[in-house]
Amino acid sequence: MPSHPASPNTVLANALTYAEDVLTPRMRSQRPASVVFTVGTQINGAPHIGTSLVQALTFAAAARVHDRFGLPVSVTFGALDNAPHEVVTDPASGHRFQRALAQALDEHEIRGQVDTLYGPLFKALSALAGVPYRVETYSEQQRGKSFRRTWLRVLPRVDAARWWLAPSNGVPHVRVPCLAPGCGWAEKYAERTRVRLEGADRAVVSAVCLHHGPYEVIVGTGYGGYLDLATLYRNLVKELAAADDPSTLHVMVKGGDWVFGSHLVDGALQALGLPQGQTPARLFCPQVVTDTGAKLSKSLIREGHAALPQGAEPWMLDTRQWPGSLTEYAEQLLTLAEVLFADPRHFFRSYSAAEISRMMTTTTGSTTAA
């Protein structure tokens, strides 16, 4: 069986010569001095093949843009340490509470987990692709002045965007963990959380703790409590903050499942008045799916709601089990990236876990499209 995929034509693929052509309109209109590719993931578990594939495609895309446009490029890995570590239901109120990794572990432990689970692969991909990278945890991002200044700037106008950020109830979630020593619990869906803006550079957030009852947290520019925003809200603020730097084109690299959510983020950005040309560029990567068409999910398989797809291998759920060296794994990922980038038909589509397994364990040379 040939190592290359047989990919159908699509409207988008038919409009492009190369997959990275989707970035050309932004390159021509913004004329940046550099390009930063940002890719993020939750770090509360071992990476699976979908995560590794998107990361490898990020480095490959950066290298292709550098070669094509002659601009400095780099990769930023967003380590989402606000991922839930514990989630419980308060029997008295029925409300759900969570304690995130960032509140359960100290920063040294978080960095150690990132270095252990992701550091070796990133170092290998960086060396092979010739693209530098840096790691930024969400904890670091949320306490940065740019992120907080942007959030405070959004607050007076958030009503215009709230139905985009939370279409079911119009309440974008803001979580501020309890500051009591050793606590760090926050209401998961922020039902009783209220935000009060006090001037241009600070807000007071009132919430209810699982163990300590009502409390208040000050969030200011460069100081104050931990600011944890729901996923769409967080992406809105992150992308608005990135738009403040016109000399750099920020490319948000995401899995294909993010296509649907990004429509809402775009609606929120436009509701806040951001011109279309200032929004960060996005590159949606192929999604790894099961034979039912669902995204390959460790949690569904672990919980018994789905089986490991036929033709897939256990290492695809925990890439540390790859039967070879880490360098060989990185090389195979970048070889696969070369195949996917060889034709837009190969890039803008999904792949079954079995097909990805086949291509990852087969020498991939020539490519064709059908």
PDB file of N, CA, C and O in Angstrom, residues 90 93 95-98 174 176-178 183 185-188 190-194 205-216:
ATOM      1  N   ASP A  90     -20.306  20.564  45.169  1.00  0.00           N
ATOM      2  CA  ASP A  90     -20.665  20.920  46.541  1.00  0.00           C
ATOM      3  C   ASP A  90     -22.057  20.350  46.841  1.00  0.00           C
ATOM      4  O   ASP A  90     -23.040  20.756  46.207  1.00  0.00           O
ATOM      5  N   SER A  93     -24.822  23.220  47.751  1.00  0.00           N
ATOM      6  CA  SER A  93     -25.333  24.153  46.742  1.00  0.00           C
ATOM      7  C   SER A  93     -25.587  23.504  45.387  1.00  0.00           C
ATOM      8  O   SER A  93     -26.316  24.039  44.556  1.00  0.00           O
ATOM      9  N   HIS A  95     -23.330  23.340  43.181  1.00  0.00           N
ATOM     10  CA  HIS A  95     -22.410  23.983  42.249  1.00  0.00           C
ATOM     11  C   HIS A  95     -21.125  23.167  42.108  1.00  0.00           C
ATOM     12  O   HIS A  95     -20.663  22.539  43.070  1.00  0.00           O
ATOM     13  N   ARG A  96     -20.555  23.202  40.910  1.00  0.00           N
ATOM     14  CA  ARG A  96     -19.295  22.509  40.639  1.00  0.00           C
ATOM     15  C   ARG A  96     -18.124  23.437  40.943  1.00  0.00           C
ATOM     16  O   ARG A  96     -18.164  24.631  40.629  1.00  0.00           O
ATOM     17  N   PHE A  97     -17.096  22.875  41.549  1.00  0.00           N
ATOM     18  CA  PHE A  97     -15.882  23.620  41.864  1.00  0.00           C
ATOM     19  C   PHE A  97     -14.686  22.892  41.279  1.00  0.00           C
ATOM     20  O   PHE A  97     -14.684  21.664  41.156  1.00  0.00           O
ATOM     21  N   GLN A  98     -13.676  23.679  40.920  1.00  0.00           N
ATOM     22  CA  GLN A  98     -12.465  23.070  40.394  1.00  0.00           C
ATOM     23  C   GLN A  98     -11.227  23.697  41.010  1.00  0.00           C
ATOM     24  O   GLN A  98     -11.240  24.853  41.436  1.00  0.00           O
ATOM     25  N   VAL A 174     -15.549  33.901  34.375  1.00  0.00           N
ATOM     26  CA  VAL A 174     -14.327  34.437  34.965  1.00  0.00           C
ATOM     27  C   VAL A 174     -14.124  33.699  36.282  1.00  0.00           C
ATOM     28  O   VAL A 174     -14.972  33.756  37.178  1.00  0.00           O
ATOM     29  N   VAL A 176     -11.644  33.207  39.605  1.00  0.00           N
ATOM     30  CA  VAL A 176     -10.532  33.701  40.413  1.00  0.00           C
ATOM     31  C   VAL A 176     -10.416  32.774  41.628  1.00  0.00           C
ATOM     32  O   VAL A 176     -11.268  32.801  42.499  1.00  0.00           O
ATOM     33  N   PRO A 177      -9.398  31.938  41.684  1.00  0.00           N
ATOM     34  CA  PRO A 177      -9.287  30.987  42.783  1.00  0.00           C
ATOM     35  C   PRO A 177      -9.208  31.670  44.147  1.00  0.00           C
ATOM     36  O   PRO A 177      -8.662  32.773  44.282  1.00  0.00           O
ATOM     37  N   CYS A 178      -9.773  31.005  45.144  1.00  0.00           N
ATOM     38  CA  CYS A 178      -9.739  31.516  46.513  1.00  0.00           C
ATOM     39  C   CYS A 178      -8.295  31.684  46.970  1.00  0.00           C
ATOM     40  O   CYS A 178      -7.441  30.826  46.710  1.00  0.00           O
ATOM     41  N   CYS A 183      -5.724  26.735  49.538  1.00  0.00           N
ATOM     42  CA  CYS A 183      -7.044  26.509  48.948  1.00  0.00           C
ATOM     43  C   CYS A 183      -6.954  26.493  47.421  1.00  0.00           C
ATOM     44  O   CYS A 183      -6.591  25.494  46.825  1.00  0.00           O
ATOM     45  N   TRP A 185      -9.539  26.817  45.291  1.00  0.00           N
ATOM     46  CA  TRP A 185     -10.753  26.352  44.632  1.00  0.00           C
ATOM     47  C   TRP A 185     -11.512  27.526  44.028  1.00  0.00           C
ATOM     48  O   TRP A 185     -11.482  28.633  44.562  1.00  0.00           O
ATOM     49  N   ALA A 186     -12.179  27.270  42.903  1.00  0.00           N
ATOM     50  CA  ALA A 186     -12.999  28.297  42.246  1.00  0.00           C
ATOM     51  C   ALA A 186     -14.243  27.639  41.685  1.00  0.00           C
ATOM     52  O   ALA A 186     -14.220  26.462  41.289  1.00  0.00           O
ATOM     53  N   GLU A 187     -15.324  28.384  41.636  1.00  0.00           N
ATOM     54  CA  GLU A 187     -16.566  27.875  41.063  1.00  0.00           C
ATOM     55  C   GLU A 187     -16.353  27.652  39.562  1.00  0.00           C
ATOM     56  O   GLU A 187     -16.029  28.579  38.830  1.00  0.00           O
ATOM     57  N   LYS A 188     -16.541  26.411  39.121  1.00  0.00           N
ATOM     58  CA  LYS A 188     -16.190  26.052  37.748  1.00  0.00           C
ATOM     59  C   LYS A 188     -16.948  26.881  36.729  1.00  0.00           C
ATOM     60  O   LYS A 188     -16.364  27.352  35.739  1.00  0.00           O
ATOM     61  N   ALA A 190     -18.720  29.638  37.477  1.00  0.00           N
ATOM     62  CA  ALA A 190     -18.758  31.040  37.914  1.00  0.00           C
ATOM     63  C   ALA A 190     -20.166  31.606  38.036  1.00  0.00           C
ATOM     64  O   ALA A 190     -20.403  32.780  37.756  1.00  0.00           O
ATOM     65  N   GLU A 191     -21.126  30.780  38.487  1.00  0.00           N
ATOM     66  CA  GLU A 191     -22.512  31.247  38.578  1.00  0.00           C
ATOM     67  C   GLU A 191     -22.676  32.425  39.538  1.00  0.00           C
ATOM     68  O   GLU A 191     -23.512  33.296  39.320  1.00  0.00           O
ATOM     69  N   ARG A 192     -21.891  32.417  40.606  1.00  0.00           N
ATOM     70  CA  ARG A 192     -22.034  33.468  41.615  1.00  0.00           C
ATOM     71  C   ARG A 192     -20.858  34.440  41.610  1.00  0.00           C
ATOM     72  O   ARG A 192     -20.609  35.138  42.598  1.00  0.00           O
ATOM     73  N   THR A 193     -20.155  34.482  40.502  1.00  0.00           N
ATOM     74  CA  THR A 193     -19.006  35.379  40.368  1.00  0.00           C
ATOM     75  C   THR A 193     -19.439  36.682  39.706  1.00  0.00           C
ATOM     76  O   THR A 193     -20.153  36.665  38.712  1.00  0.00           O
ATOM     77  N   ARG A 194     -19.006  37.790  40.276  1.00  0.00           N
ATOM     78  CA  ARG A 194     -19.341  39.113  39.747  1.00  0.00           C
ATOM     79  C   ARG A 194     -18.054  39.935  39.605  1.00  0.00           C
ATOM     80  O   ARG A 194     -17.159  39.851  40.445  1.00  0.00           O
ATOM     81  N   VAL A 205     -13.199  41.227  41.789  1.00  0.00           N
ATOM     82  CA  VAL A 205     -14.009  40.056  41.461  1.00  0.00           C
ATOM     83  C   VAL A 205     -14.503  39.427  42.764  1.00  0.00           C
ATOM     84  O   VAL A 205     -13.692  39.096  43.637  1.00  0.00           O
ATOM     85  N   SER A 206     -15.805  39.305  42.909  1.00  0.00           N
ATOM     86  CA  SER A 206     -16.379  38.639  44.075  1.00  0.00           C
ATOM     87  C   SER A 206     -16.861  37.262  43.670  1.00  0.00           C
ATOM     88  O   SER A 206     -17.440  37.081  42.592  1.00  0.00           O
ATOM     89  N   ALA A 207     -16.604  36.269  44.518  1.00  0.00           N
ATOM     90  CA  ALA A 207     -16.946  34.881  44.194  1.00  0.00           C
ATOM     91  C   ALA A 207     -17.243  34.128  45.485  1.00  0.00           C
ATOM     92  O   ALA A 207     -17.206  34.702  46.575  1.00  0.00           O
ATOM     93  N   VAL A 208     -17.529  32.846  45.345  1.00  0.00           N
ATOM     94  CA  VAL A 208     -17.857  31.999  46.489  1.00  0.00           C
ATOM     95  C   VAL A 208     -16.950  30.772  46.458  1.00  0.00           C
ATOM     96  O   VAL A 208     -16.852  30.092  45.429  1.00  0.00           O
ATOM     97  N   CYS A 209     -16.293  30.495  47.582  1.00  0.00           N
ATOM     98  CA  CYS A 209     -15.363  29.374  47.680  1.00  0.00           C
ATOM     99  C   CYS A 209     -16.071  28.131  48.213  1.00  0.00           C
ATOM    100  O   CYS A 209     -17.007  28.223  49.016  1.00  0.00           O
ATOM    101  N   LEU A 210     -15.591  26.978  47.800  1.00  0.00           N
ATOM    102  CA  LEU A 210     -16.118  25.704  48.262  1.00  0.00           C
ATOM    103  C   LEU A 210     -15.999  25.564  49.774  1.00  0.00           C
ATOM    104  O   LEU A 210     -16.900  25.041  50.438  1.00  0.00           O
ATOM    105  N   HIS A 211     -14.885  26.060  50.329  1.00  0.00           N
ATOM    106  CA  HIS A 211     -14.611  25.874  51.756  1.00  0.00           C
ATOM    107  C   HIS A 211     -14.731  27.142  52.593  1.00  0.00           C
ATOM    108  O   HIS A 211     -14.977  27.061  53.797  1.00  0.00           O
ATOM    109  N   HIS A 212     -14.548  28.316  51.970  1.00  0.00           N
ATOM    110  CA  HIS A 212     -14.436  29.553  52.740  1.00  0.00           C
ATOM    111  C   HIS A 212     -15.539  30.564  52.475  1.00  0.00           C
ATOM    112  O   HIS A 212     -15.485  31.685  52.968  1.00  0.00           O
ATOM    113  N   GLY A 213     -16.538  30.203  51.679  1.00  0.00           N
ATOM    114  CA  GLY A 213     -17.659  31.098  51.446  1.00  0.00           C
ATOM    115  C   GLY A 213     -17.291  32.285  50.566  1.00  0.00           C
ATOM    116  O   GLY A 213     -16.350  32.224  49.757  1.00  0.00           O
ATOM    117  N   PRO A 214     -18.001  33.420  50.691  1.00  0.00           N
ATOM    118  CA  PRO A 214     -17.763  34.587  49.826  1.00  0.00           C
ATOM    119  C   PRO A 214     -16.362  35.177  50.033  1.00  0.00           C
ATOM    120  O   PRO A 214     -15.843  35.213  51.148  1.00  0.00           O
ATOM    121  N   TYR A 215     -15.779  35.646  48.935  1.00  0.00           N
ATOM    122  CA  TYR A 215     -14.469  36.296  49.003  1.00  0.00           C
ATOM    123  C   TYR A 215     -14.344  37.256  47.831  1.00  0.00           C
ATOM    124  O   TYR A 215     -15.128  37.203  46.871  1.00  0.00           O
ATOM    125  N   GLU A 216     -13.376  38.148  47.901  1.00  0.00           N
ATOM    126  CA  GLU A 216     -13.102  39.101  46.827  1.00  0.00           C
ATOM    127  C   GLU A 216     -11.636  39.047  46.454  1.00  0.00           C
ATOM    128  O   GLU A 216     -10.766  38.822  47.306  1.00  0.00           O
TER     129      GLU A 216
END
